[in-house]
JSON list of C-alpha atoms in Angstrom, two decimals:
[
{"chain": "G", "resi": 22, "resn": "MET", "atom": "CA", "xyz": [107.76, 42.66, 106.88]},
{"chain": "G", "resi": 23, "resn": "LYS", "atom": "CA", "xyz": [106.53, 43.94, 103.33]},
{"chain": "G", "resi": 24, "resn": "GLN", "atom": "CA", "xyz": [102.53, 43.19, 104.53]},
{"chain": "G", "resi": 25, "resn": "ARG", "atom": "CA", "xyz": [103.56, 45.61, 107.40]},
{"chain": "G", "resi": 26, "resn": "ILE", "atom": "CA", "xyz": [105.07, 48.42, 105.46]},
{"chain": "G", "resi": 27, "resn": "LEU", "atom": "CA", "xyz": [102.37, 48.09, 102.85]},
{"chain": "G", "resi": 28, "resn": "LEU", "atom": "CA", "xyz": [99.49, 48.11, 104.94]},
{"chain": "G", "resi": 29, "resn": "PRO", "atom": "CA", "xyz": [100.09, 51.66, 106.78]},
{"chain": "G", "resi": 30, "resn": "VAL", "atom": "CA", "xyz": [100.79, 52.92, 103.11]},
{"chain": "G", "resi": 31, "resn": "LEU", "atom": "CA", "xyz": [97.46, 51.97, 101.83]},
{"chain": "G", "resi": 32, "resn": "LEU", "atom": "CA", "xyz": [95.72, 53.45, 105.64]},
{"chain": "G", "resi": 33, "resn": "LEU", "atom": "CA", "xyz": [97.74, 56.84, 104.48]},
{"chain": "G", "resi": 34, "resn": "ILE", "atom": "CA", "xyz": [96.39, 56.61, 100.95]},
{"chain": "G", "resi": 35, "resn": "ALA", "atom": "CA", "xyz": [92.71, 56.15, 101.95]},
{"chain": "G", "resi": 36, "resn": "VAL", "atom": "CA", "xyz": [92.66, 58.98, 104.69]},
{"chain": "G", "resi": 37, "resn": "ILE", "atom": "CA", "xyz": [94.74, 61.20, 102.13]},
{"chain": "G", "resi": 38, "resn": "GLY", "atom": "CA", "xyz": [91.70, 59.84, 99.86]},
{"chain": "G", "resi": 39, "resn": "THR", "atom": "CA", "xyz": [88.83, 61.22, 101.66]},
{"chain": "G", "resi": 40, "resn": "SER", "atom": "CA", "xyz": [90.37, 64.30, 103.10]},
{"chain": "G", "resi": 41, "resn": "CYS", "atom": "CA", "xyz": [90.25, 65.48, 99.44]},
{"chain": "G", "resi": 42, "resn": "VAL", "atom": "CA", "xyz": [87.08, 64.76, 98.75]},
{"chain": "G", "resi": 43, "resn": "SER", "atom": "CA", "xyz": [84.86, 67.59, 97.65]},
{"chain": "G", "resi": 44, "resn": "GLN", "atom": "CA", "xyz": [81.39, 68.50, 96.58]},
{"chain": "G", "resi": 45, "resn": "HIS", "atom": "CA", "xyz": [80.00, 70.52, 93.83]},
{"chain": "G", "resi": 46, "resn": "ASN", "atom": "CA", "xyz": [76.11, 71.15, 92.03]},
{"chain": "G", "resi": 47, "resn": "VAL", "atom": "CA", "xyz": [75.53, 71.83, 88.52]},
{"chain": "G", "resi": 48, "resn": "GLU", "atom": "CA", "xyz": [72.73, 73.75, 88.03]},
{"chain": "G", "resi": 49, "resn": "ARG", "atom": "CA", "xyz": [70.93, 74.67, 84.25]},
{"chain": "G", "resi": 50, "resn": "ASN", "atom": "CA", "xyz": [68.07, 76.89, 83.76]},
{"chain": "G", "resi": 51, "resn": "TYR", "atom": "CA", "xyz": [65.34, 75.65, 81.40]},
{"chain": "G", "resi": 52, "resn": "SER", "atom": "CA", "xyz": [62.51, 77.50, 82.67]},
{"chain": "G", "resi": 53, "resn": "ASP", "atom": "CA", "xyz": [60.86, 80.43, 80.69]},
{"chain": "G", "resi": 54, "resn": "LEU", "atom": "CA", "xyz": [59.96, 81.99, 83.68]},
{"chain": "G", "resi": 55, "resn": "ARG", "atom": "CA", "xyz": [63.48, 82.79, 84.43]},
{"chain": "G", "resi": 56, "resn": "PRO", "atom": "CA", "xyz": [64.98, 83.77, 81.31]},
{"chain": "G", "resi": 57, "resn": "ASP", "atom": "CA", "xyz": [69.02, 83.70, 80.81]},
{"chain": "G", "resi": 58, "resn": "VAL", "atom": "CA", "xyz": [68.52, 87.08, 78.89]},
{"chain": "G", "resi": 59, "resn": "VAL", "atom": "CA", "xyz": [66.81, 90.30, 79.56]},
{"chain": "G", "resi": 60, "resn": "ARG", "atom": "CA", "xyz": [66.09, 92.65, 76.79]},
{"chain": "G", "resi": 61, "resn": "LEU", "atom": "CA", "xyz": [64.66, 96.37, 77.04]},
{"chain": "G", "resi": 62, "resn": "GLU", "atom": "CA", "xyz": [63.06, 97.21, 73.72]},
{"chain": "G", "resi": 63, "resn": "LEU", "atom": "CA", "xyz": [62.46, 100.87, 72.87]},
{"chain": "G", "resi": 64, "resn": "THR", "atom": "CA", "xyz": [60.81, 102.72, 69.96]},
{"chain": "G", "resi": 65, "resn": "MET", "atom": "CA", "xyz": [61.66, 106.09, 68.66]},
{"chain": "G", "resi": 66, "resn": "ASP", "atom": "CA", "xyz": [58.56, 106.85, 70.71]},
{"chain": "G", "resi": 67, "resn": "ASP", "atom": "CA", "xyz": [60.29, 106.32, 73.72]},
{"chain": "G", "resi": 68, "resn": "TYR", "atom": "CA", "xyz": [62.81, 109.12, 73.03]},
{"chain": "G", "resi": 69, "resn": "GLN", "atom": "CA", "xyz": [62.71, 112.90, 72.72]},
{"chain": "G", "resi": 70, "resn": "TYR", "atom": "CA", "xyz": [64.74, 114.72, 69.94]},
{"chain": "G", "resi": 71, "resn": "MET", "atom": "CA", "xyz": [66.83, 117.58, 71.32]},
{"chain": "G", "resi": 72, "resn": "GLY", "atom": "CA", "xyz": [68.35, 119.02, 68.48]},
{"chain": "G", "resi": 73, "resn": "ASP", "atom": "CA", "xyz": [71.41, 118.57, 65.75]},
{"chain": "G", "resi": 74, "resn": "VAL", "atom": "CA", "xyz": [74.85, 118.70, 66.97]},
{"chain": "G", "resi": 75, "resn": "ASN", "atom": "CA", "xyz": [78.01, 119.99, 63.98]},
{"chain": "G", "resi": 76, "resn": "ILE", "atom": "CA", "xyz": [81.37, 118.72, 65.14]},
{"chain": "G", "resi": 77, "resn": "GLU", "atom": "CA", "xyz": [84.25, 119.44, 63.04]},
{"chain": "G", "resi": 78, "resn": "VAL", "atom": "CA", "xyz": [87.92, 119.25, 62.63]},
{"chain": "G", "resi": 79, "resn": "GLU", "atom": "CA", "xyz": [90.78, 120.34, 60.52]},
{"chain": "G", "resi": 80, "resn": "TYR", "atom": "CA", "xyz": [94.11, 118.77, 60.09]},
{"chain": "G", "resi": 81, "resn": "LYS", "atom": "CA", "xyz": [97.13, 118.43, 57.69]},
{"chain": "G", "resi": 82, "resn": "THR", "atom": "CA", "xyz": [98.55, 115.51, 56.15]},
{"chain": "G", "resi": 83, "resn": "TYR", "atom": "CA", "xyz": [102.18, 115.39, 55.09]},
{"chain": "G", "resi": 84, "resn": "LEU", "atom": "CA", "xyz": [103.39, 112.82, 52.35]},
{"chain": "G", "resi": 85, "resn": "GLY", "atom": "CA", "xyz": [100.41, 110.67, 53.00]},
{"chain": "G", "resi": 86, "resn": "ILE", "atom": "CA", "xyz": [102.01, 109.40, 56.51]},
{"chain": "G", "resi": 87, "resn": "PHE", "atom": "CA", "xyz": [102.61, 112.86, 58.85]},
{"chain": "G", "resi": 88, "resn": "SER", "atom": "CA", "xyz": [99.31, 114.80, 60.28]},
{"chain": "G", "resi": 89, "resn": "LYS", "atom": "CA", "xyz": [98.94, 117.74, 62.40]},
{"chain": "G", "resi": 90, "resn": "ILE", "atom": "CA", "xyz": [95.80, 118.77, 63.75]},
{"chain": "G", "resi": 91, "resn": "LEU", "atom": "CA", "xyz": [95.35, 122.57, 63.15]},
{"chain": "G", "resi": 92, "resn": "THR", "atom": "CA", "xyz": [91.47, 123.16, 64.70]},
{"chain": "G", "resi": 93, "resn": "VAL", "atom": "CA", "xyz": [88.77, 121.10, 66.57]},
{"chain": "G", "resi": 94, "resn": "ASN", "atom": "CA", "xyz": [85.05, 122.69, 66.52]},
{"chain": "G", "resi": 95, "resn": "GLY", "atom": "CA", "xyz": [86.41, 126.01, 64.96]},
{"chain": "G", "resi": 96, "resn": "GLU", "atom": "CA", "xyz": [89.35, 126.37, 67.88]},
{"chain": "G", "resi": 97, "resn": "LYS", "atom": "CA", "xyz": [92.99, 126.24, 67.68]},
{"chain": "G", "resi": 98, "resn": "TYR", "atom": "CA", "xyz": [94.00, 122.83, 68.94]},
{"chain": "G", "resi": 99, "resn": "ASP", "atom": "CA", "xyz": [96.76, 122.58, 71.49]},
{"chain": "G", "resi": 100, "resn": "PRO", "atom": "CA", "xyz": [98.02, 119.25, 71.93]},
{"chain": "G", "resi": 101, "resn": "ARG", "atom": "CA", "xyz": [98.73, 119.82, 75.32]},
{"chain": "G", "resi": 102, "resn": "PHE", "atom": "CA", "xyz": [95.25, 120.53, 76.54]},
{"chain": "G", "resi": 103, "resn": "TYR", "atom": "CA", "xyz": [92.55, 118.53, 74.68]},
{"chain": "G", "resi": 104, "resn": "HIS", "atom": "CA", "xyz": [89.09, 117.25, 75.45]},
{"chain": "G", "resi": 105, "resn": "LYS", "atom": "CA", "xyz": [88.43, 113.66, 74.48]},
{"chain": "G", "resi": 106, "resn": "THR", "atom": "CA", "xyz": [84.81, 111.44, 74.54]},
{"chain": "G", "resi": 107, "resn": "ASN", "atom": "CA", "xyz": [84.27, 108.19, 73.66]},
{"chain": "G", "resi": 108, "resn": "ILE", "atom": "CA", "xyz": [80.75, 107.51, 72.44]},
{"chain": "G", "resi": 109, "resn": "ALA", "atom": "CA", "xyz": [80.15, 104.03, 71.02]},
{"chain": "G", "resi": 110, "resn": "PHE", "atom": "CA", "xyz": [78.67, 104.11, 67.67]},
{"chain": "G", "resi": 111, "resn": "ARG", "atom": "CA", "xyz": [78.33, 101.06, 64.89]},
{"chain": "G", "resi": 112, "resn": "LYS", "atom": "CA", "xyz": [81.41, 99.64, 63.78]},
{"chain": "G", "resi": 113, "resn": "LYS", "atom": "CA", "xyz": [80.79, 101.10, 59.79]},
{"chain": "G", "resi": 114, "resn": "VAL", "atom": "CA", "xyz": [80.73, 104.69, 61.33]},
{"chain": "G", "resi": 115, "resn": "LYS", "atom": "CA", "xyz": [84.48, 105.70, 61.38]},
{"chain": "G", "resi": 116, "resn": "LEU", "atom": "CA", "xyz": [85.23, 109.02, 62.96]},
{"chain": "G", "resi": 117, "resn": "GLY", "atom": "CA", "xyz": [88.99, 109.07, 62.89]},
{"chain": "G", "resi": 118, "resn": "LYS", "atom": "CA", "xyz": [90.30, 112.46, 64.35]},
{"chain": "G", "resi": 119, "resn": "LEU", "atom": "CA", "xyz": [86.78, 113.50, 64.92]},
{"chain": "G", "resi": 120, "resn": "LYS", "atom": "CA", "xyz": [86.77, 111.77, 67.92]},
{"chain": "G", "resi": 121, "resn": "LEU", "atom": "CA", "xyz": [88.57, 114.99, 69.44]},
{"chain": "G", "resi": 122, "resn": "ALA", "atom": "CA", "xyz": [85.57, 116.74, 68.58]},
{"chain": "G", "resi": 123, "resn": "LEU", "atom": "CA", "xyz": [82.94, 114.60, 70.14]},
{"chain": "G", "resi": 124, "resn": "HIS", "atom": "CA", "xyz": [83.10, 116.46, 73.80]},
{"chain": "G", "resi": 125, "resn": "LYS", "atom": "CA", "xyz": [80.97, 119.28, 71.89]},
{"chain": "G", "resi": 126, "resn": "VAL", "atom": "CA", "xyz": [77.77, 117.10, 71.91]},
{"chain": "G", "resi": 127, "resn": "LEU", "atom": "CA", "xyz": [77.86, 116.49, 75.81]},
{"chain": "G", "resi": 128, "resn": "GLU", "atom": "CA", "xyz": [78.62, 119.87, 76.37]},
{"chain": "G", "resi": 129, "resn": "LEU", "atom": "CA", "xyz": [75.45, 121.02, 74.60]},
{"chain": "G", "resi": 130, "resn": "TYR", "atom": "CA", "xyz": [72.96, 117.96, 75.60]},
{"chain": "G", "resi": 131, "resn": "PRO", "atom": "CA", "xyz": [74.53, 116.69, 79.12]},
{"chain": "G", "resi": 132, "resn": "ASN", "atom": "CA", "xyz": [71.78, 114.43, 79.35]},
{"chain": "G", "resi": 133, "resn": "ALA", "atom": "CA", "xyz": [72.06, 112.84, 75.79]},
{"chain": "G", "resi": 134, "resn": "ASP", "atom": "CA", "xyz": [70.64, 109.06, 76.18]},
{"chain": "G", "resi": 135, "resn": "TYR", "atom": "CA", "xyz": [70.94, 108.37, 72.04]},
{"chain": "G", "resi": 136, "resn": "ILE", "atom": "CA", "xyz": [73.16, 110.26, 69.42]},
{"chain": "G", "resi": 137, "resn": "ILE", "atom": "CA", "xyz": [72.61, 109.05, 65.74]},
{"chain": "G", "resi": 138, "resn": "PRO", "atom": "CA", "xyz": [75.25, 110.21, 63.03]},
{"chain": "G", "resi": 139, "resn": "ALA", "atom": "CA", "xyz": [73.31, 112.07, 60.70]},
{"chain": "G", "resi": 140, "resn": "SER", "atom": "CA", "xyz": [75.97, 112.80, 57.80]},
{"chain": "G", "resi": 141, "resn": "PHE", "atom": "CA", "xyz": [79.59, 113.50, 57.30]},
{"chain": "G", "resi": 142, "resn": "ASN", "atom": "CA", "xyz": [81.62, 115.75, 54.83]},
{"chain": "G", "resi": 143, "resn": "ASP", "atom": "CA", "xyz": [85.33, 115.70, 54.15]},
{"chain": "G", "resi": 144, "resn": "GLN", "atom": "CA", "xyz": [86.67, 118.86, 52.31]},
{"chain": "G", "resi": 145, "resn": "VAL", "atom": "CA", "xyz": [90.05, 118.29, 50.74]},
{"chain": "G", "resi": 146, "resn": "GLU", "atom": "CA", "xyz": [92.47, 121.05, 49.66]},
{"chain": "G", "resi": 147, "resn": "HIS", "atom": "CA", "xyz": [95.56, 119.61, 47.69]},
{"chain": "G", "resi": 148, "resn": "MET", "atom": "CA", "xyz": [99.12, 121.48, 48.28]},
{"chain": "G", "resi": 149, "resn": "MET", "atom": "CA", "xyz": [102.78, 120.58, 47.79]},
{"chain": "G", "resi": 150, "resn": "GLY", "atom": "CA", "xyz": [103.83, 117.26, 49.34]},
{"chain": "G", "resi": 151, "resn": "GLY", "atom": "CA", "xyz": [100.01, 116.98, 51.36]},
{"chain": "G", "resi": 152, "resn": "ARG", "atom": "CA", "xyz": [96.80, 118.06, 52.07]},
{"chain": "G", "resi": 153, "resn": "ILE", "atom": "CA", "xyz": [94.35, 120.03, 54.13]},
{"chain": "G", "resi": 154, "resn": "HIS", "atom": "CA", "xyz": [91.19, 117.93, 55.38]},
{"chain": "G", "resi": 155, "resn": "LYS", "atom": "CA", "xyz": [88.26, 119.82, 57.14]},
{"chain": "G", "resi": 156, "resn": "ARG", "atom": "CA", "xyz": [86.05, 117.12, 58.33]},
{"chain": "G", "resi": 157, "resn": "THR", "atom": "CA", "xyz": [82.26, 117.83, 59.41]},
{"chain": "G", "resi": 158, "resn": "MET", "atom": "CA", "xyz": [79.69, 115.18, 61.07]},
{"chain": "G", "resi": 159, "resn": "THR", "atom": "CA", "xyz": [75.88, 116.28, 61.83]},
{"chain": "G", "resi": 160, "resn": "LEU", "atom": "CA", "xyz": [74.70, 114.43, 64.77]},
{"chain": "G", "resi": 161, "resn": "LYS", "atom": "CA", "xyz": [71.09, 114.23, 65.80]},
{"chain": "G", "resi": 162, "resn": "VAL", "atom": "CA", "xyz": [70.68, 113.90, 69.93]},
{"chain": "G", "resi": 163, "resn": "TYR", "atom": "CA", "xyz": [67.76, 112.44, 71.40]},
{"chain": "G", "resi": 164, "resn": "ALA", "atom": "CA", "xyz": [66.84, 111.72, 75.12]},
{"chain": "G", "resi": 165, "resn": "ILE", "atom": "CA", "xyz": [64.62, 109.35, 76.73]},
{"chain": "G", "resi": 166, "resn": "ASN", "atom": "CA", "xyz": [60.92, 110.43, 77.38]},
{"chain": "G", "resi": 167, "resn": "LYS", "atom": "CA", "xyz": [60.19, 110.63, 81.42]},
{"chain": "G", "resi": 168, "resn": "VAL", "atom": "CA", "xyz": [56.79, 109.79, 79.82]},
{"chain": "G", "resi": 169, "resn": "SER", "atom": "CA", "xyz": [56.76, 107.66, 76.66]},
{"chain": "G", "resi": 170, "resn": "ALA", "atom": "CA", "xyz": [54.29, 108.41, 73.75]},
{"chain": "G", "resi": 171, "resn": "THR", "atom": "CA", "xyz": [52.13, 105.47, 75.09]},
{"chain": "G", "resi": 172, "resn": "GLN", "atom": "CA", "xyz": [51.83, 106.39, 78.41]},
{"chain": "G", "resi": 173, "resn": "ALA", "atom": "CA", "xyz": [51.23, 110.05, 77.52]},
{"chain": "G", "resi": 174, "resn": "GLU", "atom": "CA", "xyz": [48.23, 108.58, 75.08]},
{"chain": "G", "resi": 175, "resn": "GLN", "atom": "CA", "xyz": [46.71, 107.06, 77.78]},
{"chain": "G", "resi": 176, "resn": "LYS", "atom": "CA", "xyz": [46.80, 109.87, 80.16]},
{"chain": "G", "resi": 177, "resn": "HIS", "atom": "CA", "xyz": [45.23, 111.98, 77.41]},
{"chain": "G", "resi": 178, "resn": "GLN", "atom": "CA", "xyz": [42.47, 109.28, 77.10]},
{"chain": "G", "resi": 179, "resn": "ALA", "atom": "CA", "xyz": [41.72, 109.02, 80.50]},
{"chain": "G", "resi": 180, "resn": "GLU", "atom": "CA", "xyz": [41.24, 113.23, 80.64]},
{"chain": "G", "resi": 181, "resn": "VAL", "atom": "CA", "xyz": [39.23, 112.94, 77.82]},
{"chain": "G", "resi": 182, "resn": "GLN", "atom": "CA", "xyz": [37.26, 110.00, 79.54]},
{"chain": "G", "resi": 183, "resn": "ALA", "atom": "CA", "xyz": [37.10, 111.62, 82.95]},
{"chain": "G", "resi": 184, "resn": "LEU", "atom": "CA", "xyz": [35.48, 114.83, 80.96]},
{"chain": "G", "resi": 185, "resn": "ASP", "atom": "CA", "xyz": [32.92, 113.10, 79.03]},
{"chain": "G", "resi": 186, "resn": "ASN", "atom": "CA", "xyz": [32.10, 111.50, 82.49]},
{"chain": "G", "resi": 187, "resn": "LYS", "atom": "CA", "xyz": [31.59, 115.11, 84.03]},
{"chain": "G", "resi": 188, "resn": "ASN", "atom": "CA", "xyz": [29.33, 116.07, 81.08]},
{"chain": "G", "resi": 189, "resn": "ALA", "atom": "CA", "xyz": [27.38, 113.16, 81.42]},
{"chain": "G", "resi": 190, "resn": "ALA", "atom": "CA", "xyz": [26.73, 114.30, 85.33]},
{"chain": "G", "resi": 191, "resn": "LEU", "atom": "CA", "xyz": [25.97, 117.66, 84.29]},
{"chain": "G", "resi": 192, "resn": "ASN", "atom": "CA", "xyz": [24.01, 116.54, 81.62]},
{"chain": "G", "resi": 193, "resn": "GLN", "atom": "CA", "xyz": [22.13, 113.96, 84.20]},
{"chain": "G", "resi": 194, "resn": "GLN", "atom": "CA", "xyz": [21.51, 117.23, 86.54]},
{"chain": "G", "resi": 195, "resn": "VAL", "atom": "CA", "xyz": [20.35, 119.27, 83.73]},
{"chain": "G", "resi": 196, "resn": "GLU", "atom": "CA", "xyz": [17.72, 116.98, 83.13]},
{"chain": "G", "resi": 197, "resn": "ALA", "atom": "CA", "xyz": [16.94, 116.54, 86.26]},
{"chain": "G", "resi": 198, "resn": "LEU", "atom": "CA", "xyz": [16.38, 120.12, 86.84]},
{"chain": "G", "resi": 199, "resn": "GLN", "atom": "CA", "xyz": [14.38, 120.05, 83.42]},
{"chain": "G", "resi": 200, "resn": "ALA", "atom": "CA", "xyz": [12.12, 117.63, 84.78]},
{"chain": "G", "resi": 201, "resn": "GLU", "atom": "CA", "xyz": [11.61, 119.38, 88.09]},
{"chain": "G", "resi": 202, "resn": "LEU", "atom": "CA", "xyz": [11.06, 122.50, 86.40]},
{"chain": "G", "resi": 203, "resn": "ASN", "atom": "CA", "xyz": [8.47, 121.01, 83.97]},
{"chain": "G", "resi": 204, "resn": "ALA", "atom": "CA", "xyz": [6.54, 119.30, 87.38]},
{"chain": "G", "resi": 205, "resn": "THR", "atom": "CA", "xyz": [6.59, 122.83, 88.87]},
{"chain": "G", "resi": 206, "resn": "LYS", "atom": "CA", "xyz": [4.90, 124.19, 85.94]},
{"chain": "G", "resi": 207, "resn": "GLU", "atom": "CA", "xyz": [2.34, 121.54, 85.21]},
{"chain": "G", "resi": 208, "resn": "ALA", "atom": "CA", "xyz": [1.49, 122.00, 89.34]},
{"chain": "G", "resi": 209, "resn": "LEU", "atom": "CA", "xyz": [1.00, 125.72, 88.88]},
{"chain": "G", "resi": 210, "resn": "GLU", "atom": "CA", "xyz": [-1.09, 125.19, 85.83]},
{"chain": "G", "resi": 211, "resn": "LYS", "atom": "CA", "xyz": [-2.99, 122.69, 87.60]},
{"chain": "G", "resi": 212, "resn": "ALA", "atom": "CA", "xyz": [-3.70, 125.26, 90.81]},
{"chain": "G", "resi": 213, "resn": "GLU", "atom": "CA", "xyz": [-4.28, 128.01, 87.94]},
{"chain": "G", "resi": 214, "resn": "LEU", "atom": "CA", "xyz": [-7.19, 125.77, 86.67]},
{"chain": "G", "resi": 215, "resn": "GLU", "atom": "CA", "xyz": [-8.70, 124.67, 89.99]},
{"chain": "G", "resi": 216, "resn": "ALA", "atom": "CA", "xyz": [-8.66, 128.19, 91.17]},
{"chain": "G", "resi": 217, "resn": "ARG", "atom": "CA", "xyz": [-10.44, 129.24, 87.81]},
{"chain": "G", "resi": 218, "resn": "ILE", "atom": "CA", "xyz": [-13.03, 126.57, 88.25]},
{"chain": "G", "resi": 219, "resn": "ASN", "atom": "CA", "xyz": [-13.71, 127.21, 92.04]},
{"chain": "G", "resi": 220, "resn": "GLU", "atom": "CA", "xyz": [-14.01, 131.21, 90.91]},
{"chain": "G", "resi": 221, "resn": "GLN", "atom": "CA", "xyz": [-16.76, 130.21, 88.25]},
{"chain": "G", "resi": 222, "resn": "LYS", "atom": "CA", "xyz": [-18.62, 128.08, 91.02]},
{"chain": "G", "resi": 223, "resn": "ASN", "atom": "CA", "xyz": [-18.30, 131.19, 93.46]},
{"chain": "G", "resi": 224, "resn": "ASN", "atom": "CA", "xyz": [-19.75, 133.57, 90.79]},
{"chain": "G", "resi": 225, "resn": "LYS", "atom": "CA", "xyz": [-22.63, 130.85, 90.06]},
{"chain": "G", "resi": 226, "resn": "ASN", "atom": "CA", "xyz": [-23.41, 130.94, 93.60]},
{"chain": "G", "resi": 227, "resn": "ARG", "atom": "CA", "xyz": [-23.47, 134.47, 94.26]},
{"chain": "G", "resi": 228, "resn": "ARG", "atom": "CA", "xyz": [-26.05, 134.63, 91.17]},
{"chain": "G", "resi": 229, "resn": "ARG", "atom": "CA", "xyz": [-28.62, 132.53, 93.23]}
]
């Protein structure tokens, strides 16, 4: 009796086991011709300097805890209407409330590709119970050149080479014309000499 029960159970387990069998592949890339990381290397020759941008924010602090923003880029700050722009800098660059002034960069240079913080200044005015901070930062703005300096140099060299080739062709034409002129001059001199000789012969024959 037990064997009759055990056999169907084993068959059921085998069917379930075969129906759950799956397949997966593991692929690893070790070839240098298929890099895992692609890095784009740019130098300052690939960028065009666009200009400097000065951003500014002025705010008050009370008891070292509370703060109130007064102006952003010289304009009165309204907490109900403000413009916030995020630009990724290195972790060492601490913008703080100057983030509210970053929109000026993209307003002046919407095509900017590379922005470098150049200088920072925090002017503090002490007062009873608090301070007034006027923070300013200068940023240098760059854009990627449509034509890199290397390509521009290559283009310049190609133009110079084309001019040299043109000058060489002109020199060859001048030399050919000069040779033709010399040949014509020699032919004329030869013809004049022959004419003189013939004239002298004719004069001798007349005297006889």
